[in-house]
Short mmCIF file of C-alpha atoms and ligand atoms in Angstrom, two decimals:
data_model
loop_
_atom_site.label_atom_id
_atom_site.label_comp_id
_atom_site.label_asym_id
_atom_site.label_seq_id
_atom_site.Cartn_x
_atom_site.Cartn_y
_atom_site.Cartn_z
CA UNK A 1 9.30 33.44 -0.36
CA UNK A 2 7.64 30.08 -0.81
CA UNK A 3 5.74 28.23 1.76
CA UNK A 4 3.62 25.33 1.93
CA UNK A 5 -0.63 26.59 2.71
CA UNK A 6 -2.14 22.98 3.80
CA UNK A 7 -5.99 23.08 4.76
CA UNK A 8 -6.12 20.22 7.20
CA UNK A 9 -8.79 17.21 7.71
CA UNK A 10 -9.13 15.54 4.58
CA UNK A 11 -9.70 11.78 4.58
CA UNK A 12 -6.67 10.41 1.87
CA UNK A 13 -7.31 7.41 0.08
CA UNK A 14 -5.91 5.85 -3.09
CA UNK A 15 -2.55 4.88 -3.85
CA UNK A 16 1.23 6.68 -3.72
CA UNK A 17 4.33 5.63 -5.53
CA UNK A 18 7.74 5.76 -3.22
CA UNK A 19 10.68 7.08 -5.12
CA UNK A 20 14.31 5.80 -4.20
CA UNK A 21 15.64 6.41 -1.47
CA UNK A 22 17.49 9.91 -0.81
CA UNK A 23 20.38 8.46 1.87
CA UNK A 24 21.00 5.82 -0.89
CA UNK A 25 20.94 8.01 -4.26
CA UNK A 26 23.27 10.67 -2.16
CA UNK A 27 25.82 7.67 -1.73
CA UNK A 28 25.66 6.07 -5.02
CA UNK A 29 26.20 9.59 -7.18
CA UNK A 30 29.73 9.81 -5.50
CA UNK A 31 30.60 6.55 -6.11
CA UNK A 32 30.16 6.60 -9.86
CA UNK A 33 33.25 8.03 -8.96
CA UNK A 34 35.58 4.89 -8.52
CA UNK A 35 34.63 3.72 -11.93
CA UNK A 36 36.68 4.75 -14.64
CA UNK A 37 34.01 4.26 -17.72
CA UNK A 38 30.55 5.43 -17.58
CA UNK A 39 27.69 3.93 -14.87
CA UNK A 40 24.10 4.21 -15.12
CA UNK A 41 21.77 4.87 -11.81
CA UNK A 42 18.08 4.16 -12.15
CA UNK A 43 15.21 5.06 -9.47
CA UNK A 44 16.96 8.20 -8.63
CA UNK A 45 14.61 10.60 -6.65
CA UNK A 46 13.64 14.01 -8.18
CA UNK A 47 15.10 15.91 -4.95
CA UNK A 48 17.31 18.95 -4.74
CA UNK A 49 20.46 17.06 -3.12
CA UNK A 50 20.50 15.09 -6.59
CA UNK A 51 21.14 18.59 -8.12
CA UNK A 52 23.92 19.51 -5.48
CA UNK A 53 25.43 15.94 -6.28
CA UNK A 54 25.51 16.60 -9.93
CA UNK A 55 26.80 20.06 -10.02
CA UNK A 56 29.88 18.65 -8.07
CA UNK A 57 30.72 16.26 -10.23
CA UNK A 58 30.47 18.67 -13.18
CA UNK A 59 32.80 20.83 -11.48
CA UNK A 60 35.05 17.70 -11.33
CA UNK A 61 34.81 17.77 -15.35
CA UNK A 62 32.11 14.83 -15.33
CA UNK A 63 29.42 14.50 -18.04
CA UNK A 64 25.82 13.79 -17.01
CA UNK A 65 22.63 12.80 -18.30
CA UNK A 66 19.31 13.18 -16.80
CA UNK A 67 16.06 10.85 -18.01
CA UNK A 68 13.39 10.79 -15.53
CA UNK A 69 14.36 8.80 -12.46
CA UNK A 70 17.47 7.56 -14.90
CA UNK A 71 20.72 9.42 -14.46
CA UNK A 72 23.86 8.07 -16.93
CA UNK A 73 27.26 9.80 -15.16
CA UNK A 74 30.53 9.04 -17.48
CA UNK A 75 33.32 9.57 -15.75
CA UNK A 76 36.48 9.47 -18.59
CA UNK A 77 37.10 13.07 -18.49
CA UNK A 78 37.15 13.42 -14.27
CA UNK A 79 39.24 16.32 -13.04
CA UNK A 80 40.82 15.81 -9.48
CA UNK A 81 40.54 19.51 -7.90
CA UNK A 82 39.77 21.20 -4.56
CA UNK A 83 35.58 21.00 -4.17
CA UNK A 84 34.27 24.42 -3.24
CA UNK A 85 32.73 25.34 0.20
CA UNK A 86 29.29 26.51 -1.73
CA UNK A 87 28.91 23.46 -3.44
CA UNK A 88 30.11 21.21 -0.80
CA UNK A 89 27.80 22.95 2.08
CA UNK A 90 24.41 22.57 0.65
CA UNK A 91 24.15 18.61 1.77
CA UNK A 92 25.81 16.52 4.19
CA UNK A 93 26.84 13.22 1.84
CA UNK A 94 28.95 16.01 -0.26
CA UNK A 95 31.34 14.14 2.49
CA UNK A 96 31.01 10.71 0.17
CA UNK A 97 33.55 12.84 -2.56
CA UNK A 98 36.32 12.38 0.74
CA UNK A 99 36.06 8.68 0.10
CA UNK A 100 35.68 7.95 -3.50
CA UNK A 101 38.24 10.22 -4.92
CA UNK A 102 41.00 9.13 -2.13
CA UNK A 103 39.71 5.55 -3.02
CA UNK A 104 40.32 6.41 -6.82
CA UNK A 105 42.77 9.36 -6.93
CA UNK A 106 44.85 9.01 -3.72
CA UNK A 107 43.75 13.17 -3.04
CA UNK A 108 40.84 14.82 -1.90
CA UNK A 109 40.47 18.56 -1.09
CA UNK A 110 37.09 19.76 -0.12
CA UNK A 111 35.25 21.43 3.12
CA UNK A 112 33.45 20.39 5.74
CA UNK A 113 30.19 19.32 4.37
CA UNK A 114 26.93 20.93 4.90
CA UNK A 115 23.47 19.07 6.08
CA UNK A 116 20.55 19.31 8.35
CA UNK A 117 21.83 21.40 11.62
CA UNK A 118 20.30 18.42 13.82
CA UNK A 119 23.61 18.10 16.19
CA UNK A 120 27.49 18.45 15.51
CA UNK A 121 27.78 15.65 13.27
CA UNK A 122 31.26 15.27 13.21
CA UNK A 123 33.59 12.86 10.85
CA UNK A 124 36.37 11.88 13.19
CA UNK A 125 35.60 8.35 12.72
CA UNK A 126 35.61 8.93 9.07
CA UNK A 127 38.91 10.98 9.05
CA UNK A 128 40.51 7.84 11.59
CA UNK A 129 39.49 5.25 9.41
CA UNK A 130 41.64 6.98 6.03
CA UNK A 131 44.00 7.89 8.59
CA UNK A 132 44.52 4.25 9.23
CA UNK A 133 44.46 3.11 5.15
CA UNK A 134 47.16 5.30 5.24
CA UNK A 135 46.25 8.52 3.94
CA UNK A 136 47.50 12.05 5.66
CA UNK A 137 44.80 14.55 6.49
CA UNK A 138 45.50 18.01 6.50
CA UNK A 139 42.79 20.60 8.47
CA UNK A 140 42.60 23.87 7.88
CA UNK A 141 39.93 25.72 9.18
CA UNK A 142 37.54 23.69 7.82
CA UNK A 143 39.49 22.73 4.54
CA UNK A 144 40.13 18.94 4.52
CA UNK A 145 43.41 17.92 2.15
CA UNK A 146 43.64 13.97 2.22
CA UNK A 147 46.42 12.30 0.72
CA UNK A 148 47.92 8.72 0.69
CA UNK A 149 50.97 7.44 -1.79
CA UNK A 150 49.02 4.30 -1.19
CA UNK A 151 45.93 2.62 0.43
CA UNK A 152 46.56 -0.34 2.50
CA UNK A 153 43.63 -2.67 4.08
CA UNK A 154 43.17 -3.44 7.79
CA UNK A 155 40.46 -3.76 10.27
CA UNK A 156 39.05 -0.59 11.38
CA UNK A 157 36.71 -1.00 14.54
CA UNK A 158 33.90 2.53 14.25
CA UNK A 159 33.32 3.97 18.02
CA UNK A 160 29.65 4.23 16.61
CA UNK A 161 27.75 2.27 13.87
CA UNK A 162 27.77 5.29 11.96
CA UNK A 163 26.44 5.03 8.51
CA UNK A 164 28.20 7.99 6.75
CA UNK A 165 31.82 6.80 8.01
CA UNK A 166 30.77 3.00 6.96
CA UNK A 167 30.18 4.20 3.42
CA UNK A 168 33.18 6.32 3.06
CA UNK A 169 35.47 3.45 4.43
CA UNK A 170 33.65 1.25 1.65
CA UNK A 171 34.49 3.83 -0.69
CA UNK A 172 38.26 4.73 -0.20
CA UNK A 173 38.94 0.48 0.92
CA UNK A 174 37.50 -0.88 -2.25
CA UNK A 175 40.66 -0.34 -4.55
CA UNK A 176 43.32 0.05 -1.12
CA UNK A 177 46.00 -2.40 -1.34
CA UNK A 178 44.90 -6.11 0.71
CA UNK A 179 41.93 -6.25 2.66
CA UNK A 180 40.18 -3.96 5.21
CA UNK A 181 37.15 -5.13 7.73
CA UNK A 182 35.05 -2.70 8.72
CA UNK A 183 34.01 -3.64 12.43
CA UNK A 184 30.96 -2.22 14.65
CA UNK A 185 29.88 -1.17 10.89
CA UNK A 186 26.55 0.44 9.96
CA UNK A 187 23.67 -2.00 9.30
CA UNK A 188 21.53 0.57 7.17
CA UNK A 189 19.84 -0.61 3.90
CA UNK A 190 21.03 1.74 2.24
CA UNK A 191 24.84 0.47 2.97
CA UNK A 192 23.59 -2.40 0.90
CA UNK A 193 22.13 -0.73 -1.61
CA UNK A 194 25.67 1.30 -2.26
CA UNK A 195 27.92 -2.17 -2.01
CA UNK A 196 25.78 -3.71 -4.36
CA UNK A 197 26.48 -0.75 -7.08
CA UNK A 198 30.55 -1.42 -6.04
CA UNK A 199 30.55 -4.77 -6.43
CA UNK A 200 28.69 -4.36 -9.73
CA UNK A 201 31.71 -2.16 -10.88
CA UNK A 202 33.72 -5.30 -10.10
CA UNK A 203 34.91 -4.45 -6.41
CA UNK A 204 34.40 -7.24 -3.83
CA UNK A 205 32.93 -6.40 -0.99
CA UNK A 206 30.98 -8.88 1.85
CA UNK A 207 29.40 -8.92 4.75
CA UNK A 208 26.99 -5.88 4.11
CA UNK A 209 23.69 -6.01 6.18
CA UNK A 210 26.36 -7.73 9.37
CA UNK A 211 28.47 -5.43 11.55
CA UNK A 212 31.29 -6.57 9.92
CA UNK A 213 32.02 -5.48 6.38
CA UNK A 214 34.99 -7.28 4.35
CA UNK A 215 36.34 -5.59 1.38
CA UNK A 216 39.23 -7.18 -0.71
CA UNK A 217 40.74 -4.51 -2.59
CA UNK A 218 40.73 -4.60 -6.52
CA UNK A 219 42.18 -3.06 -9.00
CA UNK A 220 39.87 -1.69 -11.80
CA UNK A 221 35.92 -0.80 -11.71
CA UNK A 222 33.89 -1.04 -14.54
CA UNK A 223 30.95 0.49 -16.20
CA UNK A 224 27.97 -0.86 -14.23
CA UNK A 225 24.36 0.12 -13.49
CA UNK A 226 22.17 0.25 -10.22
CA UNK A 227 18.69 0.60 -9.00
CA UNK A 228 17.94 3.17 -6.23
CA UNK A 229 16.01 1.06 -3.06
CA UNK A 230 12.55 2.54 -1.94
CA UNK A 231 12.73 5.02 0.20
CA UNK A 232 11.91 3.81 3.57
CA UNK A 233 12.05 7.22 5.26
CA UNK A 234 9.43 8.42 2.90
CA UNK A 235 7.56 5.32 2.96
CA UNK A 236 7.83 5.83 6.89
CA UNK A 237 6.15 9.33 6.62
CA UNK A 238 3.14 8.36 4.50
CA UNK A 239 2.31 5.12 6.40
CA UNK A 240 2.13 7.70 9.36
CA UNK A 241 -0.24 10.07 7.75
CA UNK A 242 -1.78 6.78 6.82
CA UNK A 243 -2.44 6.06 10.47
CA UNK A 244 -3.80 9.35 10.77
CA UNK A 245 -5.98 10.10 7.96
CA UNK A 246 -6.10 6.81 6.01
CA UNK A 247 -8.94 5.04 4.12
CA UNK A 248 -7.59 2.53 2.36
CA UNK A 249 -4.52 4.13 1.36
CA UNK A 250 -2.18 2.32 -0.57
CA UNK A 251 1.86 3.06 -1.11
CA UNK A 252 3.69 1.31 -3.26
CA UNK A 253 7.34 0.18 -3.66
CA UNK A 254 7.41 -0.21 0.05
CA UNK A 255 10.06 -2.90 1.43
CA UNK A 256 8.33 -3.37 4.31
CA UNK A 257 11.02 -5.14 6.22
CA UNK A 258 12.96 -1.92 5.99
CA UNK A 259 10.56 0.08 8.23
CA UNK A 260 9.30 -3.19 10.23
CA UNK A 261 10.27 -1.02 13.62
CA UNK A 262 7.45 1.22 12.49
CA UNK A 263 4.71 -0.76 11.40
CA UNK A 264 5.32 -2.87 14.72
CA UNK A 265 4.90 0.55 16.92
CA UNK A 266 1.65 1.39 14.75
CA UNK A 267 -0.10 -1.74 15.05
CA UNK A 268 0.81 -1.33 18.88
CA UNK A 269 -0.97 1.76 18.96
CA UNK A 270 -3.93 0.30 16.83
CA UNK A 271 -3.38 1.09 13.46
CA UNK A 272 -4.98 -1.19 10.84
CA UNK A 273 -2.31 -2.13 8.41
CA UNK A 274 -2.28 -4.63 5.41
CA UNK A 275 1.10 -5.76 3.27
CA UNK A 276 0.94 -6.79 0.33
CA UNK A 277 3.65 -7.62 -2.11
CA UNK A 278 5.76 -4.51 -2.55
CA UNK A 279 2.80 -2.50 -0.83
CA UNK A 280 1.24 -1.68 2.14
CA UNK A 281 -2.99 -0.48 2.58
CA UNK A 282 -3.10 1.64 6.00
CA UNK A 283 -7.06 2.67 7.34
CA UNK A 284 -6.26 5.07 10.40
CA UNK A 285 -7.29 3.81 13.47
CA UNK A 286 -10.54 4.73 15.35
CA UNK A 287 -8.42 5.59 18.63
CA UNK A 288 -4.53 5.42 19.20
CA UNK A 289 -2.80 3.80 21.96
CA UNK A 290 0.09 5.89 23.38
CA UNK A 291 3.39 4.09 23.06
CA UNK A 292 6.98 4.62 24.10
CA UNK A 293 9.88 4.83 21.36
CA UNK A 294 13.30 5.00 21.35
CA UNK A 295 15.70 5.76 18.58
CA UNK A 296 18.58 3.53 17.49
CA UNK A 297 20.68 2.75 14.80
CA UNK A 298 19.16 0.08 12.30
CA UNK A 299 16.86 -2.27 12.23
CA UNK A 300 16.00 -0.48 15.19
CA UNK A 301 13.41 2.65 15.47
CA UNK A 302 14.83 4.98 12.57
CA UNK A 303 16.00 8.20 13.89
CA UNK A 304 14.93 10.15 10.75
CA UNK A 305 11.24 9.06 11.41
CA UNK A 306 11.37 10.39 15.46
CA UNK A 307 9.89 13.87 14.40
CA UNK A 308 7.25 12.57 12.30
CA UNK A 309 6.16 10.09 14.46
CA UNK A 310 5.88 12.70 17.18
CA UNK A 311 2.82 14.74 15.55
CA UNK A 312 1.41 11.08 15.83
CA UNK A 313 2.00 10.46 19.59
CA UNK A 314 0.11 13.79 20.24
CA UNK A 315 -3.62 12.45 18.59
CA UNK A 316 -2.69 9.22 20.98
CA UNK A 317 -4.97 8.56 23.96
CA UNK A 318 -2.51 8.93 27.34
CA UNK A 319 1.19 9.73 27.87
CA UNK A 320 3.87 8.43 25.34
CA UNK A 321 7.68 8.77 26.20
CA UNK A 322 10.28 9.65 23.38
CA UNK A 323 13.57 9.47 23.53
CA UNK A 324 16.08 10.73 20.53
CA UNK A 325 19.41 8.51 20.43
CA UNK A 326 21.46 9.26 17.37
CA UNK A 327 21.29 13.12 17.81
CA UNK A 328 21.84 15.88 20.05
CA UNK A 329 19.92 18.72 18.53
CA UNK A 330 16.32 16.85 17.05
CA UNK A 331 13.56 18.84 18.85
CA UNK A 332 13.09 21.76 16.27
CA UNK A 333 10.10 21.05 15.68
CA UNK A 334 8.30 20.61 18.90
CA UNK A 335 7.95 24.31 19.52
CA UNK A 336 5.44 24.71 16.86
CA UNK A 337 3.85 21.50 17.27
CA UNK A 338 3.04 23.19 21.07
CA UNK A 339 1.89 26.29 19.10
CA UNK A 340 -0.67 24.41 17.16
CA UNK A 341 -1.90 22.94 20.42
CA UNK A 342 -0.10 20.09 21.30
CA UNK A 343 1.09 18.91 25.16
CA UNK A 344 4.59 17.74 25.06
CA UNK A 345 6.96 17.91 27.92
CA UNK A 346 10.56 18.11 26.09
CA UNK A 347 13.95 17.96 27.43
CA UNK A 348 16.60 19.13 24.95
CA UNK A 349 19.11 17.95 27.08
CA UNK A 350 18.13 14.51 27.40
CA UNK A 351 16.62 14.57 24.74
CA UNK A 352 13.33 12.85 26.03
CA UNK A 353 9.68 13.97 25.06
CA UNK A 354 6.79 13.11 27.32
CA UNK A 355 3.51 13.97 24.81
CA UNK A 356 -0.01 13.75 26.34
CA UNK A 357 -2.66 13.18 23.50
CA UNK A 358 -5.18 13.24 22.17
CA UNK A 359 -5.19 16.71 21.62
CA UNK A 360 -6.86 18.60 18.88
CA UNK A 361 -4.41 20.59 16.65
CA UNK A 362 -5.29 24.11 15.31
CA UNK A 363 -3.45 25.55 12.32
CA UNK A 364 -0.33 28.11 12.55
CA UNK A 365 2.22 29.70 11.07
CA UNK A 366 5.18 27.60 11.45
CA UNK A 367 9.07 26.91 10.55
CA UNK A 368 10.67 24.14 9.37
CA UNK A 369 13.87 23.60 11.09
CA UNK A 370 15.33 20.48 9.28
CA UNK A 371 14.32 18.27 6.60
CA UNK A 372 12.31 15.78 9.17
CA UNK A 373 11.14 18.79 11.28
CA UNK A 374 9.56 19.80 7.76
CA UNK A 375 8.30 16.23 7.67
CA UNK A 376 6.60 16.53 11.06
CA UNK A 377 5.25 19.99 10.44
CA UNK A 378 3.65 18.94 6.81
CA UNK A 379 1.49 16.04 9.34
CA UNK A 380 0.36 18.01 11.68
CA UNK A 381 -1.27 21.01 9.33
CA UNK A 382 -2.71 17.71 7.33
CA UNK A 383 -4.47 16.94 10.63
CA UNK A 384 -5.17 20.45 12.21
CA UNK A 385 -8.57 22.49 12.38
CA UNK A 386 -8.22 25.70 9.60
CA UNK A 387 -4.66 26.95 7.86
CA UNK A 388 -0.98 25.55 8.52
CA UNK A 389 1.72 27.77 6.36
CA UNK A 390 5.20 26.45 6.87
CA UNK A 391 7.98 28.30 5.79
CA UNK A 392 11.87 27.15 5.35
CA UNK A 393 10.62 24.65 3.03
CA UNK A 394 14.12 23.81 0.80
CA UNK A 395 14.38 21.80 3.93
CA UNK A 396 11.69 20.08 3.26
CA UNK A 397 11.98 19.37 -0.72
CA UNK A 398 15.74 18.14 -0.12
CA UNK A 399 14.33 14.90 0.71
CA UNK A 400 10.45 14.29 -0.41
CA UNK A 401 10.33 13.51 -4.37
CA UNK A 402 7.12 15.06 -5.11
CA UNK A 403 5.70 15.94 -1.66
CA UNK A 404 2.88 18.04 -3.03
CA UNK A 405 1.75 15.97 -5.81
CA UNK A 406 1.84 13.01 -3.99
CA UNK A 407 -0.56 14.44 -1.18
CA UNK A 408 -3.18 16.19 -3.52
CA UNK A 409 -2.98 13.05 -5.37
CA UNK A 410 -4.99 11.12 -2.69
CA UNK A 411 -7.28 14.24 -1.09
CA UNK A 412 -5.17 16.38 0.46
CA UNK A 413 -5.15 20.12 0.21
CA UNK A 414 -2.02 21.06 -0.15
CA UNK A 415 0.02 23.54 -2.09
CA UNK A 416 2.88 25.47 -2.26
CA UNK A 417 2.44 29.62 -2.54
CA UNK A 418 5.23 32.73 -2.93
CA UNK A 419 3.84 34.39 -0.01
C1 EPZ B 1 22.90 9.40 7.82
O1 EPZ B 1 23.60 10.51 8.38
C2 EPZ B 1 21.65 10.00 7.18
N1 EPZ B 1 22.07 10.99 6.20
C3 EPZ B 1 20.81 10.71 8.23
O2 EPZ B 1 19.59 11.12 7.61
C4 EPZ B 1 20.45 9.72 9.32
O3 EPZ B 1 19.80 10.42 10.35
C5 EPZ B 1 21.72 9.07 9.89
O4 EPZ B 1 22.50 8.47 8.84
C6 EPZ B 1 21.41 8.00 10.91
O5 EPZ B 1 20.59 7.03 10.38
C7 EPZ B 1 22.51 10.54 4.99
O6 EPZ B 1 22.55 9.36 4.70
C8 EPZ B 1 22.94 11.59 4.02
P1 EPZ B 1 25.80 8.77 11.18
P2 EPZ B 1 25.10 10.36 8.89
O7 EPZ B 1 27.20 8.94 10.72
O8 EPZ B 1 25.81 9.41 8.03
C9 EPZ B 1 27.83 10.56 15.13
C10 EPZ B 1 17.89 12.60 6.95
O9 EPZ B 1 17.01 13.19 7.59
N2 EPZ B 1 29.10 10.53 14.36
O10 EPZ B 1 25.23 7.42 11.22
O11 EPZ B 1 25.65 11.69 9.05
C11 EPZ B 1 26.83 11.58 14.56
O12 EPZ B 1 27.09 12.86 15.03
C12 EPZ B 1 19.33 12.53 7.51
O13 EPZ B 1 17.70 12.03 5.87
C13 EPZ B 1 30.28 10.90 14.99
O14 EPZ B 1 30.29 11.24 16.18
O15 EPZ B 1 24.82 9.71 10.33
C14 EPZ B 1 25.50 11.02 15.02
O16 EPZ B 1 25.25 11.44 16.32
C15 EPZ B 1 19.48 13.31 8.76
N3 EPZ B 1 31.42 10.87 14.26
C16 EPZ B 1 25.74 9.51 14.97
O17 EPZ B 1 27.17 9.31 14.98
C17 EPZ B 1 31.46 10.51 12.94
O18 EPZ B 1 32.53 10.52 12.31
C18 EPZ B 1 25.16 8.83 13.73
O19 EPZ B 1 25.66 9.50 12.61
C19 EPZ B 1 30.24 10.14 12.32
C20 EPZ B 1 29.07 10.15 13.05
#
């Protein structure tokens, strides 16, 4: 079995490249399937959900090419048919296929999708809003059949700002019949990032960034092309490490107004941080002030950075209060953050974290729970006293391009053993 050995205390310095962005390159890959030529993706991130995404459109007869970063999908030979449950299950945007071939095809059969177990993460709002284009969904078990004789626009108003349903409504809307609004919508840059690719192909979408999306239906989409956004997830994770064990480290490709809720909350706790064009230098701080944070939905504090922004609270001096929004299950990792010595006070009900710091971390054998568990784990054996080994790790490399590589690549010692 394969685990991740990381020797902690090593100063990092020098520079790291951020790929594109996984929750944006998971999107995009099923939307090549509205366009009925060929469609070129650039910046896409070396991660294993790419493969998952590819093998399920060659099951739906689709050729592929792979160059690097560059992936080419032509989509003239597409082949409308039910989506297995083992290809579907290894990834949660396998639920982006529900909107794109109902958008294009008018029929959809596939499963519930898969995905980090981090809460219930349901898709009613998802399921309402084709419901109220017009399509009939079928559930069986969890076997989804979605159908429509024809889309029709309208407003659709999401109970939550939920980013996977404000996709998928993009997706299915952008060739329905009139026009839909998308209301209380998602304000994610990654949302952006996919409308630009659709209204490359021709569609004509508005409003993206605003919570209220406007998409006129069209008829056709055409070949196009699209670069993947940074990943500010990633980005998010390094800075942090950054704060931790930084001289002078440098990332690049950083759209630093994508994780400006972060770099606020570390130059509140005393974190020494420079932008630059497309780049940010981070110098860890001499002592760390304890902070409170709060996850929301964008631009607010990004859920997907809570865990790893927890191993950070515990090396701050006093009490810091966390409190997870967005999910109901996102404390996996705090049981092995307490094994390698850390004081938090966690209630998985409420899903608040009181975290006492500084205190010194010792190395463990540990589990990674979820992909940002992983994330969270990876910091803390970078900072702790002797040997982390983390096992569970195809969490981890779902969603860092590189993770290893990356790391040794400014000091760390890091590596990945069959153990
Ligand atoms: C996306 O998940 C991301 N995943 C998640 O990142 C991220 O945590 C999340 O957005 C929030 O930013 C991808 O893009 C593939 P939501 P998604 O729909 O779309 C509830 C990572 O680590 N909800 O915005 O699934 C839901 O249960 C992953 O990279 C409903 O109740 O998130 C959650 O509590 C983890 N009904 C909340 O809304 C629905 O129909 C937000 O979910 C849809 C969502």
């Amino acid at each position: 079995m394969k685990k991740i050995v990381i020797e902690g205390g090593k100063t990092l310095s020098g520079e790291i490249n951020i790929g594109g962005a996984k929750n944006s390159a998971v999107a995009l890959i099923p939307a090549a399937i509205l366009c009925d030529e060929e469609v070129s993706l650039y910046n896409v991130p070396n991660i294993s959900d790419r493969d998952a995404l590819i093998d399920i459109l060659h099951h739906l007869n689709c050729q592929t090419s792979l160059d690097k970063d560059a992936l080419k999908i032509d989509l003239r030979q597409l082949k409308n048919k039910l989506i297995p449950e083992n290809l579907g299950k290894k990834l949660r945007a396998s639920y982006y296929f529900m909107g794109a071939l109902l958008g294009k095809m008018k029929k959809v059969e596939m499963y519930f999708p898969g995905g980090c177990n981090i809460g219930s993460r349901p898709i009613d709002l998802h399921i309402k809003g084709f419901e109220m284009l017009g399509a009939k969904v079928k559930i069986v078990g969890n076997k989804y059949t979605i159908e429509a004789k024809e889309l029709i626009g309208t407003r659709i108003y999401l109970d939550i700002a939920s980013v996977g349903a404000t996709i998928n409504l993009m997706l299915a809307a952008c060739k329905a019949k009139g026009t839909t609004i998308i209301s209380n919508a998602a304000r994610e840059p990654e949302i952006t990032n996919v409308a630009t690719f659709l209204n490359n192909m021709g569609a004509k979408i508005s409003g993206v960034g605003t919570s209220e999306i406007k998409i006129e239906g069209v008829e056709k989409l055409h070949k196009a092309m699209i670069d993947v956004i940074p990943d500010r997830i990633e980005a998010g994770t390094y800075a942090i490490i950054g704060a931790l064990l930084g001289k002078d480290l440098k990332l690049n490709n950083v759209i630093d107004e994508h994780i400006e809720a972060l770099l606020s909350k570390l130059k509140d706790m005393g974190v020494d941080i420079k932008e630059e064009k497309n780049s940010i230098i981070i110098n860890r701080a001499k002592s760390l002030e304890a902070i409170n944070i709060k996850t929301l939905v964008y631009p607010g504090f990004p859920t997907d950075l809570g865990q790893p922004i927890t191993t950070l609270l515990t090396q701050a001096k006093g009490v810091s209060l966390f409190e997870e929004t967005i999910y109901e299950n996102r404390f996996g990792h705090i049981k092995y953050l307490q094994k390698m010595g850390a004081t938090i006070n966690a209630n998985v009900h409420s899903m608040q974290a009181i975290i006492i710091g500084p205190t010194k971390l010792i190395g463990a054998d540990v589990v990674a729970t979820d992909l940002r568990a992983g994330a969270s784990l990876v910091i803390a054996g970078l900072i702790a006293e002797g040997t982390t080994t983390i096992s569970e790790i195809e969490h981890i490399l779902r969603g860092y391009d590189g993770l290893i590589e990356k790391l040794t690549g400014v000091g760390a010692n890091i590596r990945i053993e069959e153990i």
